């Protein structure tokens, strides 16, 4: 098809949306990181750690990541199907409703309206808005697949389909609730069953935002940006179906050594260990795609984002399942080690892949050359250094915290209280803030590079 028939305005606008939410979410993150060692920064209840923390996680998980997913999905769907977007006005409505919902989410969470469920804190009126805009997105996804001109289903499309279906299922089940006021509701589940459903949702909503669609980007933009075919399409398909088969069974590994029935914990643990294989299938595919092409990593700034990103995915998908082992879990769970684990995935894997995808996609859809490759390289090294420093500091703090909380006196009583561990962690919190500031600087350069690219004069370039 002629490139002019594709609908790229919606891609561009969701990309802008992603950058705005990224900066806002990281700003909230830096604020609460400072509050960890200087509580005086809790100036008002609206800016207290308890409220800003969920604003930080929600804005980055849903505001930034979903915006980036929608932008790249609308781009990849059109390119891979060789069909234009069936309902561009519906997509435009999706964009507006999504951002209105995110604004209302930030405002209500800062006001203390919270369902108390991790990654599902929004109250029921906003849950309805989420389902509406997800339905709007889903209509366009399946309509373009039905009307596609390219019959071959590339692997990225399978990952986008799984994302579209699974997030709807997860969100509906976990947010089944009984409204009691316009701003308060209670879950239909209770006790251990509620915890089980919540972490079935909590683990998998992150998986189907931070894994499946990011893998779709990886499989599409890595070959595009390097000019190299993916090493093995067969391996990509086997890894996909293995991930889909196992992923939804792993949520209870967040509830190891809790009142949840032990057999449920064991099933989740077994599938978590199994997940190492298909996850590393993706990693092998990425590495072997660039095997013998070391010059690409040295000279192609885009290749660095993708290969380092998938390296952090490799570490994340090894560390995560091993943390589920009961003896390991008993030491590390509820410690800052887990914070380091989560941030390695979000700041390393997810943001690096999205950054590389945007650097490739934005010049293509605007017909303008990237403003500065040098700036993109500086951006890469800053977020790499910031992310590594932050996660390593949190791992070290988590080891100290876990050891202190489990140290006992000769009579069996605990040697240290929780407050003792908090005092010991203050230097680690200060280092975490400094590392976050380095990362934040890299992100600001990323946003500036994109802004300057869009404002440049058009250059002759094909998509």
Coordinates of C-alpha atoms in Angstrom, one line a residue:
X1 CA 0.0 0.0 0.0
X2 CA 1.0 3.6 -0.5
X3 CA 2.4 5.0 2.8
X4 CA 0.1 8.0 2.6
X5 CA -2.9 5.8 3.2
X6 CA -1.8 4.9 6.8
X7 CA -3.2 6.8 9.7
X8 CA -0.1 8.1 11.5
X9 CA -1.6 11.1 13.4
X10 CA -3.0 8.8 16.1
X11 CA 0.4 7.2 16.4
X12 CA 2.1 10.5 16.8
X13 CA -0.4 11.8 19.4
X14 CA -0.2 8.7 21.5
X15 CA 3.6 9.0 21.4
X16 CA 3.3 12.6 22.7
X17 CA 1.0 11.3 25.4
X18 CA 3.5 8.7 26.4
X19 CA 6.3 11.2 26.8
X20 CA 4.1 13.5 28.9
X21 CA 3.1 10.8 31.3
X22 CA 6.7 9.5 31.4
X23 CA 8.0 12.8 32.7
X24 CA 5.1 13.3 35.1
X25 CA 5.5 9.7 36.5
X26 CA 9.2 10.0 37.0
X27 CA 8.8 13.4 38.6
X28 CA 6.5 11.8 41.2
X29 CA 9.0 9.0 41.6
X30 CA 11.8 11.4 42.4
X31 CA 9.6 13.2 44.8
X32 CA 8.7 10.1 46.8
X33 CA 12.4 8.9 46.6
X34 CA 13.4 12.1 48.4
X35 CA 10.6 11.6 50.9
X36 CA 12.1 8.3 51.9
X37 CA 15.0 10.0 53.6
X38 CA 13.4 13.4 54.2
X39 CA 9.8 13.0 55.4
X40 CA 9.5 16.8 55.7
X41 CA 8.7 16.7 52.0
X42 CA 5.3 15.3 52.8
X43 CA 4.0 18.9 52.6
X44 CA 0.3 18.1 52.4
X45 CA -1.8 14.9 52.4
X46 CA -2.0 15.2 48.6
X47 CA 1.7 14.9 48.4
X48 CA 2.2 12.3 51.0
X49 CA 4.2 9.2 50.2
X50 CA 1.2 6.9 50.5
X51 CA -0.8 8.8 47.9
X52 CA 2.1 9.8 45.5
X53 CA 3.5 6.2 45.4
X54 CA 0.3 4.9 43.7
X55 CA 0.2 7.9 41.4
X56 CA 3.8 7.1 40.4
X57 CA 3.1 3.5 39.7
X58 CA -0.2 4.1 38.0
X59 CA 1.0 7.0 35.8
X60 CA 4.0 5.0 34.6
X61 CA 2.3 1.6 34.2
X62 CA -0.9 2.8 32.6
X63 CA -0.2 6.4 31.5
X64 CA 3.3 6.0 30.0
X65 CA 3.5 2.3 29.1
X66 CA -0.1 2.0 27.7
X67 CA 0.3 5.2 25.7
X68 CA 3.5 3.8 24.2
X69 CA 1.8 0.5 23.5
X70 CA -1.1 2.2 21.8
X71 CA 1.2 4.3 19.7
X72 CA 3.4 1.4 18.6
X73 CA 0.5 -1.0 18.2
X74 CA -1.4 1.4 15.8
X75 CA 1.9 1.7 13.9
X76 CA 2.8 -2.0 13.8
X77 CA -0.8 -3.1 13.0
X78 CA -0.9 -1.0 9.9
X79 CA 2.5 -1.9 8.7
X80 CA 2.2 -5.7 9.4
X81 CA -1.2 -6.0 7.9
X82 CA -0.7 -3.6 5.0
X83 CA -4.0 -2.1 5.8
X84 CA -5.0 1.4 7.0
X85 CA -6.7 1.9 10.4
X86 CA -10.4 0.9 10.0
X87 CA -11.8 3.4 12.4
X88 CA -9.6 6.4 12.8
X89 CA -12.3 8.5 14.5
X90 CA -12.7 5.7 17.1
X91 CA -9.0 5.7 17.7
X92 CA -9.1 9.5 18.2
X93 CA -11.9 9.0 20.7
X94 CA -9.8 6.3 22.4
X95 CA -6.9 8.8 22.7
X96 CA -9.1 11.5 24.3
X97 CA -10.9 9.1 26.7
X98 CA -7.6 7.5 27.7
X99 CA -6.0 10.7 28.7
X100 CA -9.1 12.0 30.5
X101 CA -9.2 8.8 32.4
X102 CA -5.5 9.1 33.4
X103 CA -6.0 12.7 34.5
X104 CA -8.9 11.6 36.7
X105 CA -6.9 8.7 38.0
X106 CA -4.0 10.9 39.1
X107 CA -6.5 13.4 40.7
X108 CA -8.5 10.8 42.6
X109 CA -5.5 8.9 43.8
X110 CA -3.9 12.1 45.1
X111 CA -7.2 12.8 46.9
X112 CA -7.0 9.5 48.7
X113 CA -9.7 7.7 46.7
X114 CA -8.2 4.2 46.5
X115 CA -9.6 0.7 46.3
X116 CA -6.4 -0.6 48.0
X117 CA -5.6 -3.2 45.3
X118 CA -2.1 -3.1 43.8
X119 CA -2.2 -1.9 40.2
X120 CA -6.0 -1.7 40.5
X121 CA -6.4 1.2 42.8
X122 CA -9.0 3.1 40.7
X123 CA -12.5 3.3 42.0
X124 CA -15.4 1.8 40.0
X125 CA -16.4 4.8 37.8
X126 CA -12.9 5.0 36.4
X127 CA -12.8 1.2 36.0
X128 CA -15.8 1.6 33.6
X129 CA -13.9 4.3 31.6
X130 CA -10.9 1.9 31.4
X131 CA -13.1 -0.8 30.0
X132 CA -14.6 1.6 27.5
X133 CA -11.4 2.8 26.0
X134 CA -10.0 -0.7 26.0
X135 CA -13.0 -1.8 24.0
X136 CA -12.4 1.0 21.5
X137 CA -8.8 -0.1 21.1
X138 CA -9.9 -3.8 20.7
X139 CA -12.4 -2.9 18.0
X140 CA -9.6 -1.4 15.9
X141 CA -7.2 -4.2 16.6
X142 CA -9.5 -7.0 15.5
X143 CA -11.1 -5.0 12.6
X144 CA -7.7 -4.4 11.0
X145 CA -6.7 -8.0 11.5
X146 CA -9.9 -9.1 9.7
X147 CA -9.3 -6.7 6.9
X148 CA -5.6 -7.3 6.5
X149 CA -4.0 -7.6 3.1
X150 CA -1.0 -9.4 4.4
X151 CA -2.1 -13.0 5.3
X152 CA 1.1 -14.0 7.1
X153 CA 0.7 -13.3 10.8
X154 CA 4.1 -12.0 12.0
X155 CA 5.0 -12.8 15.7
X156 CA 4.4 -9.2 16.8
X157 CA 0.7 -9.5 15.9
X158 CA 0.3 -12.6 18.1
X159 CA 1.8 -10.7 21.1
X160 CA -0.6 -7.7 20.4
X161 CA -3.6 -10.1 20.2
X162 CA -2.7 -11.7 23.5
X163 CA -2.3 -8.3 25.1
X164 CA -5.7 -7.1 23.9
X165 CA -7.6 -10.2 25.1
X166 CA -5.8 -10.9 28.3
X167 CA -5.8 -7.4 29.8
X168 CA -9.6 -7.2 29.3
X169 CA -10.1 -10.5 31.0
X170 CA -7.8 -9.6 33.9
X171 CA -9.2 -6.2 34.5
X172 CA -12.9 -7.3 34.5
X173 CA -12.4 -10.3 36.9
X174 CA -10.2 -8.5 39.5
X175 CA -12.4 -5.4 39.5
X176 CA -15.7 -7.1 40.1
X177 CA -16.9 -4.9 43.0
X178 CA -20.0 -3.7 44.7
X179 CA -20.4 0.2 44.6
X180 CA -21.6 1.7 47.8
X181 CA -21.0 5.4 46.9
X182 CA -19.9 7.2 43.8
X183 CA -16.3 7.1 45.1
X184 CA -16.2 3.8 47.1
X185 CA -16.7 0.1 46.3
X186 CA -15.8 -3.3 47.8
X187 CA -14.5 -6.3 46.1
X188 CA -16.9 -9.3 45.6
X189 CA -14.0 -11.5 46.7
X190 CA -12.8 -11.8 50.3
X191 CA -10.0 -13.2 52.4
X192 CA -7.4 -15.6 50.8
X193 CA -9.6 -15.8 47.7
X194 CA -9.4 -12.0 47.2
X195 CA -5.6 -12.1 47.6
X196 CA -5.3 -15.0 45.1
X197 CA -7.4 -13.1 42.5
X198 CA -5.6 -9.9 43.2
X199 CA -2.2 -11.4 42.5
X200 CA -3.4 -13.4 39.6
X201 CA -4.3 -10.0 38.3
X202 CA -1.3 -8.0 39.7
X203 CA 1.4 -10.3 38.3
X204 CA -0.3 -10.8 34.9
X205 CA -1.5 -7.2 34.3
X206 CA 2.2 -6.2 34.6
X207 CA 3.1 -9.2 32.4
X208 CA 0.7 -8.2 29.7
X209 CA 1.8 -4.5 29.8
X210 CA 5.5 -4.9 30.5
X211 CA 6.1 -8.1 28.7
X212 CA 3.8 -9.1 25.8
X213 CA 3.5 -5.8 24.0
X214 CA 7.1 -4.9 24.7
X215 CA 8.1 -8.2 23.0
X216 CA 5.9 -7.2 20.1
X217 CA 8.0 -4.0 19.8
X218 CA 11.2 -5.9 20.2
X219 CA 10.4 -8.4 17.4
X220 CA 9.3 -5.7 15.1
X221 CA 11.7 -2.8 15.7
X222 CA 14.9 -4.8 16.2
X223 CA 14.9 -6.2 12.6
X224 CA 13.7 -2.9 11.2
X225 CA 16.4 -0.8 12.9
X226 CA 19.3 -3.2 12.1
X227 CA 18.2 -4.5 8.7
X228 CA 18.7 -8.1 9.9
X229 CA 16.1 -10.8 9.8
X230 CA 15.1 -12.2 13.2
X231 CA 17.1 -15.3 13.9
X232 CA 14.3 -17.9 14.1
X233 CA 10.6 -17.3 13.5
X234 CA 9.9 -20.8 14.7
X235 CA 11.6 -20.1 18.0
X236 CA 9.6 -16.9 18.4
X237 CA 6.3 -18.8 17.9
X238 CA 7.3 -21.6 20.3
X239 CA 8.3 -19.0 22.9
X240 CA 5.1 -17.1 22.5
X241 CA 2.8 -20.1 23.0
X242 CA 4.9 -21.3 25.9
X243 CA 4.6 -17.9 27.6
X244 CA 0.9 -17.7 27.0
X245 CA 0.4 -21.2 28.4
X246 CA 2.4 -20.6 31.6
X247 CA 2.1 -16.9 32.4
X248 CA -1.4 -16.8 33.8
X249 CA -0.7 -19.5 36.4
X250 CA 2.2 -17.7 38.1
X251 CA 0.5 -14.9 40.1
X252 CA 0.4 -16.8 43.4
X253 CA 4.2 -16.7 43.6
X254 CA 3.6 -13.3 45.2
X255 CA 1.9 -15.1 48.1
X256 CA 4.5 -17.7 49.0
X257 CA 4.5 -18.5 52.8
X258 CA 1.1 -16.9 53.3
X259 CA -2.3 -18.5 54.3
X260 CA -3.0 -19.2 50.6
X261 CA -3.3 -23.0 50.2
X262 CA 0.2 -24.5 49.7
X263 CA -0.8 -26.4 46.5
X264 CA -1.7 -23.1 44.8
X265 CA 1.7 -21.7 45.8
X266 CA 3.5 -24.7 44.5
X267 CA 1.6 -24.6 41.1
X268 CA 2.6 -20.9 40.7
X269 CA 6.2 -21.7 41.7
X270 CA 6.4 -24.6 39.2
X271 CA 5.1 -22.5 36.3
X272 CA 7.4 -19.6 37.3
X273 CA 10.4 -21.8 36.9
X274 CA 9.1 -23.1 33.6
X275 CA 8.8 -19.5 32.4
X276 CA 12.6 -19.1 32.3
X277 CA 12.8 -21.3 29.2
X278 CA 10.4 -19.4 26.8
X279 CA 11.6 -16.0 28.2
X280 CA 15.2 -16.9 27.3
X281 CA 14.0 -18.2 23.9
X282 CA 13.3 -14.5 23.2
X283 CA 16.7 -13.5 24.5
X284 CA 18.5 -16.1 22.4
X285 CA 16.5 -14.9 19.4
X286 CA 17.7 -11.4 20.0
X287 CA 21.3 -12.3 20.6
X288 CA 21.5 -14.6 17.6
X289 CA 19.9 -12.0 15.3
X290 CA 23.0 -9.8 16.0
X291 CA 25.5 -12.7 16.2
X292 CA 28.5 -11.8 14.0
X293 CA 27.3 -8.2 13.7
X294 CA 29.1 -6.6 16.6
X295 CA 29.6 -3.5 14.5
X296 CA 25.9 -2.9 14.7
X297 CA 26.0 -2.6 18.5
X298 CA 29.0 -0.2 18.3
X299 CA 27.8 2.0 15.4
X300 CA 24.0 1.6 15.4
X301 CA 22.6 3.6 18.3
X302 CA 19.2 1.8 18.0
X303 CA 20.8 -1.6 18.3
X304 CA 22.1 -0.7 21.8
X305 CA 18.7 0.1 23.1
X306 CA 17.3 -3.3 21.9
X307 CA 20.2 -5.6 22.9
X308 CA 20.7 -4.0 26.3
X309 CA 16.9 -4.0 26.8
X310 CA 16.6 -7.7 26.1
X311 CA 19.6 -8.3 28.4
X312 CA 17.7 -6.8 31.3
X313 CA 14.7 -8.9 30.2
X314 CA 17.0 -11.9 30.6
X315 CA 18.1 -10.9 34.1
X316 CA 14.5 -10.0 35.1
X317 CA 13.1 -13.3 33.9
X318 CA 15.8 -15.3 35.7
X319 CA 15.7 -13.3 38.9
X320 CA 11.8 -13.2 39.2
X321 CA 11.2 -17.0 39.2
X322 CA 14.1 -17.7 41.5
X323 CA 12.6 -15.2 44.0
X324 CA 9.6 -17.5 44.2
X325 CA 11.6 -20.3 45.7
X326 CA 10.5 -20.6 49.3
X327 CA 13.9 -20.3 50.9
X328 CA 14.8 -17.3 48.7
X329 CA 11.4 -15.8 49.1
X330 CA 11.6 -16.0 52.9
X331 CA 14.7 -13.8 52.9
X332 CA 14.0 -11.3 50.1
X333 CA 10.2 -10.8 50.0
X334 CA 9.0 -7.6 51.6
X335 CA 12.5 -6.1 51.3
X336 CA 14.0 -3.4 49.1
X337 CA 15.5 -6.2 46.9
X338 CA 12.1 -6.6 45.3
X339 CA 12.0 -2.8 44.5
X340 CA 15.3 -3.2 42.7
X341 CA 13.9 -6.2 40.8
X342 CA 10.9 -4.3 39.6
X343 CA 12.8 -1.2 38.6
X344 CA 15.3 -3.2 36.6
X345 CA 12.5 -4.4 34.4
X346 CA 10.7 -1.1 34.2
X347 CA 13.7 1.2 33.8
X348 CA 15.9 -1.3 31.9
X349 CA 13.8 -3.6 29.7
X350 CA 10.6 -1.6 29.2
X351 CA 11.9 1.9 28.8
X352 CA 14.9 0.9 26.7
X353 CA 12.7 -1.0 24.2
X354 CA 10.2 1.8 24.0
X355 CA 13.0 4.4 23.6
X356 CA 14.5 2.5 20.7
X357 CA 11.0 2.0 19.1
X358 CA 10.2 5.7 19.3
X359 CA 13.6 6.7 17.9
X360 CA 12.9 4.5 14.9
X361 CA 9.2 5.3 14.6
X362 CA 9.0 9.0 15.1
X363 CA 11.2 10.0 12.2
X364 CA 9.3 7.5 9.9
X365 CA 5.9 8.9 10.7
X366 CA 6.9 12.5 10.6
X367 CA 9.3 12.3 7.6
X368 CA 12.0 14.1 9.6
X369 CA 15.5 12.9 10.5
X370 CA 16.3 12.4 14.2
X371 CA 17.5 15.7 15.7
X372 CA 20.7 14.3 17.3
X373 CA 22.1 10.7 17.3
X374 CA 24.7 11.9 19.7
X375 CA 22.0 13.1 22.1
X376 CA 20.3 9.7 21.8
X377 CA 23.6 8.0 22.7
X378 CA 24.0 10.3 25.8
X379 CA 20.4 9.4 26.7
X380 CA 21.2 5.7 26.5
X381 CA 24.3 5.9 28.7
X382 CA 22.5 8.0 31.3
X383 CA 19.5 5.7 31.7
X384 CA 21.8 2.7 31.7
X385 CA 24.0 4.1 34.4
X386 CA 21.0 5.4 36.4
X387 CA 19.1 2.2 36.2
X388 CA 22.1 0.0 37.1
X389 CA 23.0 2.2 40.1
X390 CA 19.4 2.3 41.4
X391 CA 18.8 -1.4 41.1
X392 CA 22.2 -2.4 42.6
X393 CA 21.7 -0.1 45.5
X394 CA 18.2 -1.5 46.2
X395 CA 19.5 -5.1 45.9
X396 CA 22.3 -4.3 48.4
X397 CA 19.8 -2.5 50.7
X398 CA 17.4 -5.5 50.4
X399 CA 20.1 -7.9 51.5
X400 CA 20.9 -5.8 54.5
X401 CA 17.2 -5.4 55.3
X402 CA 16.5 -9.1 54.9
X403 CA 19.4 -10.1 57.1
X404 CA 18.5 -7.6 59.9
X405 CA 14.9 -8.7 60.0
X406 CA 15.8 -12.3 60.4
X407 CA 18.6 -11.9 62.9
X408 CA 17.6 -13.3 66.3
X409 CA 19.0 -13.2 69.8
X410 CA 20.0 -16.4 71.8
X411 CA 16.5 -16.5 73.3
X412 CA 14.9 -16.4 69.8
X413 CA 13.6 -12.8 69.9
X414 CA 14.3 -10.5 67.0
X415 CA 17.5 -8.5 67.3
X416 CA 16.4 -5.6 65.2
X417 CA 13.0 -3.8 64.9
X418 CA 11.7 -2.5 61.6
X419 CA 12.7 1.0 62.6
X420 CA 16.3 -0.2 63.0
X421 CA 16.3 -1.4 59.4
X422 CA 14.8 1.9 58.3
X423 CA 17.6 3.8 59.9
X424 CA 20.2 1.5 58.3
X425 CA 18.7 2.1 54.9
X426 CA 18.8 5.9 54.8
X427 CA 22.2 6.0 52.9
X428 CA 20.7 3.5 50.4
X429 CA 17.7 5.8 49.9
X430 CA 19.9 8.8 49.3
X431 CA 21.9 6.8 46.7
X432 CA 18.7 5.7 45.1
X433 CA 17.5 9.3 44.7
X434 CA 20.9 10.3 43.1
X435 CA 20.7 7.3 40.7
X436 CA 17.1 8.3 39.8
X437 CA 18.2 11.8 39.1
X438 CA 20.7 10.6 36.6
X439 CA 18.1 8.4 34.9
X440 CA 15.6 11.3 34.9
X441 CA 18.2 13.5 33.2
X442 CA 18.5 10.9 30.4
X443 CA 14.8 10.8 30.0
X444 CA 14.6 14.6 29.7
X445 CA 17.2 14.4 26.9
X446 CA 15.1 11.7 25.2
X447 CA 12.0 13.9 25.3
X448 CA 13.9 16.9 24.1
X449 CA 15.4 14.9 21.2
X450 CA 11.9 13.9 20.1
X451 CA 10.5 17.4 20.4
X452 CA 13.4 18.8 18.3
X453 CA 12.9 16.0 15.8
X454 CA 9.3 16.8 15.3
X455 CA 9.9 20.5 14.9
X456 CA 12.6 20.0 12.2
X457 CA 12.0 20.5 8.5
X458 CA 10.8 17.3 6.7
X459 CA 13.4 15.0 5.1
X460 CA 12.8 12.5 2.3
X461 CA 12.5 9.2 4.2
X462 CA 10.4 6.1 3.8
X463 CA 8.6 4.0 6.4

